[in-house]
Coordinates of C-alpha atoms in Angstrom, one line a residue:
M102 CA 13.7 32.3 25.4
M103 CA 11.3 34.1 23.0
D104 CA 10.7 37.3 24.9
G105 CA 8.6 39.7 22.9
V106 CA 7.3 37.0 20.5
D107 CA 3.5 36.8 20.4
E108 CA 1.8 33.6 21.5
R109 CA 0.8 32.4 18.0
L110 CA 4.3 32.7 16.6
R111 CA 5.8 31.2 19.7
K112 CA 3.6 28.1 19.3
Q113 CA 4.5 27.8 15.6
L114 CA 8.2 28.0 16.3
E115 CA 7.9 25.5 19.2
F116 CA 6.2 23.0 16.8
A117 CA 8.8 23.7 14.1
L118 CA 11.6 22.8 16.6
E119 CA 9.6 19.7 17.9
I120 CA 9.4 18.2 14.4
D121 CA 13.2 18.3 14.1
K122 CA 12.9 15.0 16.2
E123 CA 11.5 13.3 13.2
K124 CA 15.1 13.2 11.8
S125 CA 16.0 10.8 14.6
I126 CA 13.3 8.2 13.9
F127 CA 14.9 5.5 11.8
R128 CA 13.0 3.1 9.5
Q129 CA 13.7 -0.4 8.5
T130 CA 14.4 0.7 4.9
H131 CA 18.0 1.5 3.9
L132 CA 19.1 4.3 1.6
S133 CA 19.9 3.3 -1.9
G134 CA 23.4 1.9 -2.6
H135 CA 23.3 -0.1 0.7
G136 CA 23.4 3.0 2.8
R137 CA 22.4 3.4 6.4
N138 CA 18.7 3.2 7.5
E139 CA 16.7 6.2 6.3
N140 CA 14.9 8.4 8.8
D141 CA 11.3 9.5 8.8
A142 CA 12.1 13.0 7.6
E143 CA 14.0 11.7 4.6
H144 CA 11.2 9.3 3.8
A145 CA 8.6 12.1 3.9
W146 CA 10.7 14.5 1.8
H147 CA 11.3 11.8 -0.8
M148 CA 7.6 11.0 -1.0
A149 CA 6.6 14.6 -1.4
I150 CA 9.0 15.2 -4.3
M151 CA 7.9 11.9 -5.9
A152 CA 4.3 12.9 -5.6
Y153 CA 4.9 16.1 -7.5
L154 CA 7.0 14.4 -10.2
L155 CA 4.6 11.5 -10.7
R156 CA 1.3 13.4 -10.3
E157 CA 0.3 12.7 -14.0
Y158 CA 0.0 9.0 -13.1
S159 CA -2.7 9.5 -10.4
N160 CA -5.9 7.8 -11.2
E161 CA -7.8 11.0 -10.5
D162 CA -7.0 14.7 -10.6
V163 CA -5.5 15.7 -7.2
D164 CA -4.6 18.9 -5.4
I165 CA -0.9 18.2 -5.5
A166 CA 0.0 20.7 -2.8
K167 CA -2.4 18.9 -0.4
V168 CA -0.8 15.5 -1.4
M169 CA 2.7 16.9 -0.8
L170 CA 1.7 18.2 2.6
M171 CA 0.1 14.9 3.5
C172 CA 3.4 13.2 2.6
L173 CA 5.4 15.7 4.7
I174 CA 3.3 15.3 7.9
H175 CA 2.1 11.7 7.8
D176 CA 4.9 10.3 10.0
I177 CA 5.3 13.2 12.4
V178 CA 3.4 11.1 14.9
E179 CA 6.2 8.6 15.0
I180 CA 8.2 11.1 17.1
D181 CA 6.2 9.7 20.0
A182 CA 4.8 6.5 18.5
G183 CA 8.0 5.2 16.9
D184 CA 8.2 3.6 13.4
T185 CA 5.9 0.6 12.9
Y186 CA 7.4 -1.8 10.4
A187 CA 4.9 -2.7 7.7
Y188 CA 5.5 -6.5 8.2
D189 CA 5.4 -6.5 12.0
P190 CA 1.9 -7.9 13.0
E191 CA 2.3 -7.3 16.7
N192 CA 3.3 -3.7 16.5
L193 CA 0.6 -3.0 13.9
K194 CA -2.1 -4.0 16.5
T195 CA -1.2 -1.0 18.7
Q196 CA -0.2 1.4 15.9
K197 CA -3.5 3.4 15.8
A198 CA -3.7 3.9 19.5
R199 CA 0.0 5.0 19.7
E200 CA -0.4 7.4 16.8
D201 CA -3.7 8.9 18.0
A202 CA -2.0 9.8 21.3
A203 CA 1.0 11.2 19.5
K204 CA -1.2 13.2 17.1
E205 CA -3.0 14.9 19.9
R206 CA 0.2 15.9 21.8
I207 CA 2.3 17.0 18.9
F208 CA -0.3 18.9 16.9
S209 CA -1.6 20.5 20.1
L210 CA 1.7 22.5 20.2
L211 CA 0.3 24.5 17.3
P212 CA -2.3 27.4 17.4
L213 CA -5.8 25.8 17.5
D214 CA -6.7 26.5 13.8
Q215 CA -3.4 24.9 12.6
K216 CA -3.8 22.0 15.0
E217 CA -7.2 21.3 13.5
E218 CA -5.9 21.7 10.0
F219 CA -3.0 19.3 10.5
I220 CA -5.1 16.7 12.4
A221 CA -7.8 16.8 9.6
L222 CA -5.1 16.3 7.0
F223 CA -3.5 13.4 9.0
D224 CA -6.9 11.8 9.5
E225 CA -7.7 12.2 5.8
F226 CA -4.5 10.4 4.9
E227 CA -5.2 7.6 7.3
E228 CA -8.8 7.1 6.1
Y229 CA -7.7 6.4 2.6
E230 CA -10.9 7.7 1.0
T231 CA -10.1 10.8 -1.0
A232 CA -8.1 11.0 -4.3
E233 CA -5.3 12.9 -2.5
S234 CA -5.0 10.3 0.3
K235 CA -4.9 7.4 -2.1
F236 CA -2.2 9.0 -4.2
A237 CA -0.2 10.0 -1.1
H238 CA -0.4 6.3 0.0
A239 CA 0.8 5.2 -3.4
M240 CA 3.9 7.3 -2.7
D241 CA 4.2 5.8 0.8
N242 CA 4.2 2.3 -0.7
L243 CA 6.4 3.0 -3.8
Q244 CA 9.2 4.9 -2.1
P245 CA 10.5 2.2 0.3
L246 CA 9.9 -0.5 -2.4
M247 CA 12.2 1.5 -4.8
L248 CA 14.9 1.8 -2.2
N249 CA 14.6 -1.9 -1.2
N250 CA 14.8 -3.0 -4.9
S251 CA 17.9 -0.8 -5.4
N252 CA 19.5 -2.7 -2.5
N253 CA 18.8 -6.2 -4.0
G254 CA 15.9 -6.7 -1.7
G255 CA 18.1 -6.7 1.3
D256 CA 15.3 -5.6 3.7
W257 CA 12.9 -8.2 2.5
K258 CA 15.6 -10.9 2.8
E259 CA 16.6 -9.7 6.3
H260 CA 13.0 -10.0 7.6
G261 CA 12.0 -13.1 5.6
V262 CA 9.1 -11.3 3.9
S263 CA 6.8 -13.3 1.7
A264 CA 5.1 -12.4 -1.6
D265 CA 1.7 -12.4 0.1
Q266 CA 2.9 -9.8 2.6
V267 CA 4.4 -7.5 0.0
Y268 CA 1.3 -7.7 -2.2
G269 CA -0.9 -7.3 0.9
R270 CA 0.7 -3.9 1.4
Q271 CA 1.1 -2.9 -2.2
R272 CA -2.3 -3.8 -3.7
K273 CA -3.9 -0.6 -2.4
T274 CA -1.3 1.4 -4.5
A275 CA -3.6 0.7 -7.5
L276 CA -6.3 2.8 -5.8
G277 CA -4.1 5.8 -6.2
S278 CA -2.3 4.9 -9.4
E279 CA -2.9 1.9 -11.6
K280 CA 0.1 2.8 -13.7
L281 CA 2.5 2.9 -10.7
F282 CA 1.1 -0.4 -9.4
E283 CA 2.1 -2.0 -12.8
V284 CA 5.6 -0.9 -12.1
I285 CA 5.5 -2.2 -8.5
D286 CA 4.0 -5.5 -9.7
G287 CA 7.0 -5.9 -12.0
I288 CA 9.5 -5.1 -9.3
I289 CA 7.9 -7.6 -6.9
K290 CA 7.9 -10.4 -9.5
E291 CA 11.6 -9.8 -10.3
N292 CA 12.4 -10.0 -6.6
I293 CA 10.4 -13.2 -6.2
Q294 CA 12.4 -14.7 -9.1
K295 CA 15.7 -13.5 -7.5
G296 CA 14.7 -15.0 -4.2
S297 CA 14.7 -11.7 -2.3
I298 CA 11.0 -12.2 -1.6
I299 CA 9.7 -15.6 -0.4
K300 CA 7.4 -17.2 -3.0
E301 CA 4.4 -19.0 -1.3

């Protein structure tokens, strides 16, 4: 298929084609305006643009290119592992094992140096310790919340999500951006009042 293409470039192109599958992994979140479910690639693209736009609200100075790349690659593993809904306790138990296996298979399609680079970036995102990973996670939390709020909290209603569950996921947003957490807190409170989120 790729006669005459050197091994490094062939691997890079194979990886580029493989990640096209991310467009077929659909999430629980719906597009704004009561649209269809969004896919992982749309979610990642949206997060990356938001990170650049909102970078001034990060608690710490960040390498914004690194944050954006984290946003773009963080769900590639779901090509194999599938999407794990934030409020699904059973699937959350096996999420790390599924994603670790997927990480090894998918990133191994790349030349070794790029495999190691992408795995290190993915692991940094998951470990939630650096300023970049905290701000990338803030985007991962804010983006679906914005969409859900734009749809009158339809996804929260559908799954019977409680205030404790939403705050449990969203509290860590403050580690990346206290300012954005203030916005999130206001959105959650509005949705509790409207009955979209169950008050406990």
